[in-house]
Structure formats: C-alpha cells, structure tokens
Coordinates of C-alpha atoms in Angstrom, one line a residue:
M1 CA -31.2 45.1 -0.4
A2 CA -33.4 42.1 0.5
A3 CA -32.5 40.6 -2.9
L4 CA -28.8 41.1 -2.2
R5 CA -29.0 39.5 1.2
A6 CA -30.8 36.5 -0.4
A7 CA -28.1 36.2 -3.0
V8 CA -25.4 36.3 -0.4
S9 CA -27.1 33.6 1.6
V10 CA -27.4 31.4 -1.4
L11 CA -23.7 31.9 -2.2
L12 CA -22.7 31.2 1.4
G13 CA -24.8 28.0 1.4
L14 CA -23.0 26.9 -1.8
C15 CA -19.6 27.6 -0.3
L16 CA -20.4 25.7 2.8
G17 CA -21.7 22.8 0.7
C18 CA -18.4 22.8 -1.2
A19 CA -16.4 22.9 2.0
A20 CA -18.3 19.9 3.3
A21 CA -17.8 17.8 0.1
A22 CA -16.4 14.3 0.8
V23 CA -12.7 13.9 0.2
P24 CA -12.2 11.6 -2.8
L25 CA -10.8 8.1 -2.3
V26 CA -8.3 6.1 -4.4
I27 CA -8.2 2.3 -3.9
W28 CA -5.4 -0.1 -5.1
H29 CA -6.1 -3.8 -5.0
G30 CA -3.8 -6.6 -4.0
M31 CA -2.1 -9.5 -5.8
G32 CA -4.3 -11.6 -8.0
D33 CA -7.3 -9.2 -7.6
S34 CA -8.7 -6.5 -9.9
C35 CA -10.2 -3.1 -9.6
C36 CA -13.8 -4.1 -9.9
N37 CA -14.3 -7.5 -8.5
P38 CA -17.7 -7.4 -6.9
Q39 CA -16.5 -9.6 -4.0
S40 CA -13.5 -7.5 -3.2
M41 CA -12.8 -4.0 -4.5
G42 CA -16.2 -3.5 -5.9
Y43 CA -17.7 -4.5 -2.5
I44 CA -15.4 -2.0 -0.7
K45 CA -16.3 0.8 -3.2
K46 CA -20.0 0.2 -2.6
I47 CA -19.6 0.2 1.2
V48 CA -17.7 3.5 1.1
E49 CA -20.2 5.1 -1.3
N50 CA -23.2 4.0 0.8
K51 CA -21.6 5.3 4.0
I52 CA -20.3 8.6 2.6
P53 CA -22.9 10.1 0.3
G54 CA -21.4 11.9 -2.7
I55 CA -17.9 10.6 -2.4
Y56 CA -15.9 10.0 -5.5
V57 CA -14.1 6.6 -5.4
L58 CA -11.5 5.6 -7.9
S59 CA -10.6 1.9 -7.9
L60 CA -7.3 1.7 -9.8
K61 CA -7.2 -0.4 -12.9
I62 CA -3.8 -1.2 -14.5
G63 CA -4.5 -2.3 -18.0
S64 CA -7.5 -2.0 -20.4
N65 CA -9.7 -4.6 -18.7
M66 CA -10.0 -6.7 -15.5
I67 CA -8.1 -9.6 -16.8
Q68 CA -5.1 -7.4 -17.7
D69 CA -5.4 -5.7 -14.3
M70 CA -5.2 -9.0 -12.5
E71 CA -2.3 -10.3 -14.7
N72 CA -0.4 -7.0 -14.1
S73 CA -0.6 -7.6 -10.4
F74 CA 1.8 -10.5 -11.0
F75 CA 3.9 -9.5 -14.0
M76 CA 4.1 -5.7 -14.6
N77 CA 7.1 -3.9 -13.2
V78 CA 6.0 -2.1 -10.0
N79 CA 7.8 1.1 -10.9
D80 CA 6.0 1.2 -14.2
Q81 CA 2.7 0.6 -12.4
V82 CA 3.4 3.4 -10.0
R83 CA 4.3 5.7 -12.9
E84 CA 1.0 4.9 -14.7
V85 CA -1.0 5.5 -11.5
C86 CA 0.7 8.8 -10.9
G87 CA -0.4 9.8 -14.4
Q88 CA -4.0 8.7 -13.8
L89 CA -4.2 10.7 -10.6
A90 CA -2.6 13.8 -12.1
T91 CA -5.2 14.0 -14.9
D92 CA -8.3 13.1 -12.8
P93 CA -10.1 16.4 -12.2
H94 CA -11.9 14.9 -9.1
L95 CA -8.6 14.6 -7.3
K96 CA -7.0 18.0 -7.9
G97 CA -7.8 19.2 -4.4
G98 CA -6.3 16.1 -2.7
Y99 CA -7.5 12.6 -1.9
N100 CA -7.3 9.8 0.6
A101 CA -5.7 6.5 -0.5
M102 CA -6.4 2.9 0.7
G103 CA -4.3 0.0 -0.5
F104 CA -4.9 -3.7 0.1
S105 CA -2.0 -6.1 0.6
Q106 CA 0.7 -5.1 -2.0
G107 CA -1.5 -2.2 -3.0
G108 CA -0.5 -0.7 0.4
Q109 CA 3.2 -0.3 -0.3
F110 CA 2.5 0.6 -4.0
L111 CA 0.3 3.6 -2.8
R112 CA 3.1 4.5 -0.4
A113 CA 5.4 4.7 -3.4
V114 CA 2.8 7.1 -5.0
A115 CA 2.9 9.3 -1.9
Q116 CA 6.7 9.4 -1.9
R117 CA 7.2 9.9 -5.6
C118 CA 4.1 11.9 -6.8
P119 CA 3.0 14.7 -4.4
S120 CA 0.6 16.3 -6.9
P121 CA -2.3 15.9 -6.4
P122 CA -1.7 15.6 -2.7
M123 CA -2.4 12.4 -0.8
L124 CA -4.0 13.4 2.5
N125 CA -4.4 10.1 4.4
L126 CA -2.8 6.7 3.5
I127 CA -4.5 3.6 4.8
S128 CA -2.5 0.4 4.2
V129 CA -4.6 -2.8 4.8
G130 CA -2.2 -5.6 5.2
G131 CA 0.6 -4.0 3.2
Q132 CA 4.1 -5.5 3.4
H133 CA 6.1 -2.4 4.1
Q134 CA 9.3 -4.2 5.0
G135 CA 8.6 -6.8 2.3
S136 CA 7.9 -10.5 2.6
V137 CA 10.1 -13.5 2.5
Y138 CA 9.7 -17.3 1.8
G139 CA 6.2 -16.2 1.4
F140 CA 3.5 -17.0 -0.9
P141 CA 2.0 -19.7 1.3
R142 CA -1.5 -18.8 0.0
C143 CA -1.0 -17.4 -3.5
P144 CA -4.5 -16.7 -4.8
G145 CA -5.7 -19.8 -6.6
E146 CA -3.7 -22.5 -4.7
S147 CA -3.8 -24.9 -7.7
S148 CA -2.9 -22.2 -10.3
H149 CA 0.1 -22.9 -12.4
I150 CA 0.9 -19.2 -12.1
C151 CA 1.4 -19.5 -8.3
D152 CA 3.5 -22.6 -8.6
W153 CA 5.7 -21.0 -11.3
I154 CA 6.1 -17.8 -9.1
R155 CA 7.2 -19.8 -6.1
K156 CA 9.9 -21.7 -8.0
T157 CA 11.1 -18.5 -9.6
L158 CA 11.4 -16.6 -6.3
D159 CA 13.3 -19.5 -4.8
L160 CA 15.7 -19.7 -7.6
G161 CA 16.5 -16.1 -8.4
A162 CA 14.5 -13.4 -6.7
Y163 CA 17.3 -10.8 -7.0
T164 CA 18.4 -11.5 -10.6
Q165 CA 17.7 -8.6 -13.0
A166 CA 15.3 -10.6 -15.2
V167 CA 13.1 -11.6 -12.3
Q168 CA 13.2 -8.2 -10.7
E169 CA 12.1 -6.5 -13.9
H170 CA 9.2 -8.8 -14.6
L171 CA 7.8 -10.4 -11.4
V172 CA 6.0 -8.1 -9.0
Q173 CA 6.4 -10.2 -5.9
A174 CA 10.2 -10.3 -6.4
E175 CA 10.3 -6.5 -6.2
Y176 CA 9.3 -6.6 -2.5
W177 CA 11.0 -10.0 -1.7
H178 CA 13.1 -9.2 1.4
N179 CA 15.4 -12.1 2.5
P180 CA 17.0 -11.4 5.9
L181 CA 19.6 -14.0 5.1
K182 CA 20.6 -12.1 1.9
E183 CA 20.4 -8.5 3.1
E184 CA 23.2 -7.3 0.8
D185 CA 21.6 -8.9 -2.3
Y186 CA 18.3 -7.3 -1.3
R187 CA 19.8 -3.8 -0.8
K188 CA 21.8 -3.9 -4.0
N189 CA 19.3 -5.6 -6.4
S190 CA 15.8 -4.9 -5.2
I191 CA 14.5 -2.4 -7.8
F192 CA 11.4 -1.3 -5.8
L193 CA 11.2 -1.9 -2.1
A194 CA 14.8 -1.1 -1.3
D195 CA 14.4 2.1 -3.2
I196 CA 11.2 3.4 -1.4
N197 CA 12.6 2.2 2.0
Q198 CA 15.8 4.3 1.5
E199 CA 18.1 1.2 1.7
R200 CA 20.7 2.7 -0.7
G201 CA 20.8 6.3 0.5
I202 CA 18.5 9.1 1.5
N203 CA 16.2 10.6 -1.0
E204 CA 15.0 13.7 0.8
T205 CA 12.1 14.2 -1.6
Y206 CA 10.7 10.8 -0.7
K207 CA 11.0 11.7 3.0
K208 CA 9.5 15.1 2.6
N209 CA 6.5 13.8 0.6
L210 CA 5.7 11.0 3.0
M211 CA 5.9 13.3 6.0
A212 CA 3.3 15.6 4.3
L213 CA 0.6 12.9 5.0
K214 CA -1.9 13.8 7.7
K215 CA -2.2 10.2 8.8
F216 CA -0.5 7.0 7.8
V217 CA -2.7 4.1 9.0
M218 CA -1.3 0.6 9.0
V219 CA -3.6 -2.4 9.5
R220 CA -2.0 -5.7 10.6
F221 CA -3.9 -9.0 10.5
L222 CA -3.2 -10.7 13.7
N223 CA -3.6 -14.2 12.4
D224 CA -2.0 -13.6 9.0
T225 CA -0.7 -16.8 7.2
M226 CA 0.2 -15.1 4.0
V227 CA 2.6 -12.3 4.9
D228 CA 5.9 -13.5 6.3
P229 CA 6.6 -12.0 8.8
P230 CA 3.2 -10.4 9.6
I231 CA 4.9 -7.6 11.5
S232 CA 6.0 -6.2 8.1
E233 CA 2.4 -4.8 8.0
W234 CA 3.5 -2.5 10.9
F235 CA 6.9 -1.9 9.3
G236 CA 8.7 -4.4 11.5
F237 CA 10.9 -7.2 10.2
Y238 CA 13.3 -10.0 11.0
K239 CA 16.5 -9.2 12.7
S240 CA 19.2 -9.1 10.1
G241 CA 21.0 -12.4 9.4
Q242 CA 18.3 -14.7 10.7
D243 CA 14.6 -15.6 10.1
K244 CA 13.3 -16.4 13.6
E245 CA 13.2 -13.3 15.7
T246 CA 11.4 -10.1 14.6
V247 CA 11.8 -6.5 15.8
P248 CA 9.1 -3.8 15.8
L249 CA 9.4 -0.6 13.7
K250 CA 10.9 1.4 16.5
E251 CA 13.9 -0.9 16.8
T252 CA 14.7 -0.9 13.1
S253 CA 17.4 1.3 11.6
L254 CA 14.8 2.8 9.3
Y255 CA 13.2 4.3 12.3
T256 CA 16.2 5.0 14.6
E257 CA 18.0 6.7 11.7
D258 CA 14.7 8.3 10.6
R259 CA 15.6 7.6 7.0
L260 CA 12.0 7.9 5.8
G261 CA 10.7 10.4 8.4
L262 CA 8.6 7.8 10.3
Q263 CA 10.1 8.7 13.6
E264 CA 9.2 12.3 13.2
M265 CA 5.7 11.3 11.9
D266 CA 5.3 9.0 15.0
K267 CA 6.1 11.8 17.4
A268 CA 3.7 14.1 15.6
G269 CA 0.9 11.5 16.0
K270 CA 0.7 10.8 12.3
L271 CA 1.3 7.0 12.5
V272 CA -1.7 4.8 13.4
F273 CA -1.3 1.1 14.0
L274 CA -4.4 -1.0 13.9
G275 CA -4.7 -4.7 14.6
V276 CA -7.6 -6.9 13.5
K277 CA -8.2 -10.6 14.3
G278 CA -8.3 -12.8 11.3
D279 CA -6.2 -14.0 8.4
H280 CA -4.9 -11.9 5.5
L281 CA -7.6 -9.4 4.3
H282 CA -10.3 -11.1 6.4
F283 CA -12.3 -8.5 8.2
S284 CA -16.0 -7.6 8.8
E285 CA -18.0 -4.7 7.5
E286 CA -18.6 -3.7 11.1
W287 CA -14.9 -3.5 11.8
F288 CA -14.4 -1.5 8.5
D289 CA -17.1 0.9 9.5
T290 CA -15.7 1.5 13.0
A291 CA -12.0 1.4 12.3
I292 CA -11.4 2.7 8.8
L293 CA -14.3 5.0 7.8
P294 CA -13.4 7.7 10.3
F295 CA -10.1 8.3 8.4
L296 CA -12.1 8.9 5.2
Q297 CA -14.5 11.5 6.5

C-alpha cells in the first residue's frame, strides 16, 4: 500500500509539472529583419527564455538562411509566407497543445492572418508590437538601411503602382499599402490586407478563428515615425477620402459592423491596447518585462 501511495504521489507530481509547463511562443520579425539577429529577435528570444524557464520559443524563418529570411520580408508574397508558416506550426510537435504568438511590425498583422486562417494548432494570445493592422500609407520614411538601393526602389515602386497585380504579387509592403485617397483601388486590388480585414465580404471562418483568441494585445509606439498613421497599430486609420484626420478603431466600420469580431472581443475584455513612449520598435527591457511578459505566462 505504501508503495502504491508513493507511486500515485509521483504520478500526481508529474501531472502537476506538465500542467505548469510554459506555453510555447512563436515570434515573427518585421521588415528587413531576420529570425535570429542577435540584436533583435535573438535578443527577444533570449529575454523570454531567461524570464520563463523551460519555455519553447520558435522564431520564424522564411527561407533556408538568414539572408533569404531578410529578403523574403521584402519580396515574398505574404499569402505564401503565411501558408508556409501555417505548415511549420502544424508540424511542430512542441505546439500541438497551443501557443502564444508575438509579431513585430509587419509580423504583427502576418501572425493575425495565421490566427484567422490556420486555427490548428490553436493560437492562444496574440501580441502585436507595432503591427499595422489597418495598413500604412505614404510610408516608408525609415526603411531599414536608409541608403539601401532596395529601400529607394521600393519607395518608387509603391508610389507608381502599389495596386497593380505585379507589384501586389511580389512586394510585401504593397500588400498592406492602404491609401485613403484610393479606397476603391485598395479594396479591389489588395491581395492581403483587404482580405484579412474583410473589405470584400465577410469570411465567417476568419471571424470565428480570431474571436477564439484569449487576448489580442496591440502595442502602439506613441512617437512612431515609421508607420503612417501610427493609430493603425491600434486598428485606427484615416477617415476615408482624406489623409489628415484619423479615427480610432471604435469609429471604423470594421468595428461598428463587427466584420472581424473585434467589437464582440472588446466587450468580452479580449482586446488590450498598450502604448509605449518611443519610436517604432524602440522599447526597454524593463517595459517588456512589465507590459508583455505577463501575457506569456
């Protein structure tokens, strides 16, 4: 009998240990970055691993190496990237019980697309750090590597034909280019953002999948000079037909018509809006520990 009690105690201890295991984390980097840059995603991965012992952190790499990963953040069709990531997540045994997701800049809206399109394995919490959920326009004031010929070429291309099929298919930033002076062109021709924002009709599956999140955390950089308009990081945008006055999420048709389920999520306390002083993706480790880590534990 004593031996049986001892065995039961051991099994209970193992089960409790399993229950207390850290929820895995998936990270998606932003434009011009890569999965494993020691000064960006590598640094974030190390912080999380140090603060949450035993956590599994997957920093997404699109391509066979860091160079391809960086290049794909400019030139690989976003829908193809999302499809590839969904495949990576579905075949990763560490994630089968669910995971938290954290996207930086454009990685924020890309991971939202994953949540909407690929519910298995389940995304539990989504943290968007500077993601442009209503898109960006006239932007690109600080493309990574200001003197880079890539940045100059992208600026010119976006100005000339952001909504042409060739540009949409092959330039990432065009796929979330949202021009309030050309709303009809945007709704008709945007192959990524207009789709995940339900601009051409209601995909009930997208809505259902996003609403399954426990928390959707949106971080806005209060002194952002890269995202135009910065309120896009909280799902706000310019009033249609002009580029001066902005409206918050609750005054957009996306919210009032509840095309994506955000209104219902808001009422259920699932939407979290965080503001941090500083320019785009500029934050301290102390702020990260205080504001973000609680959603990962």
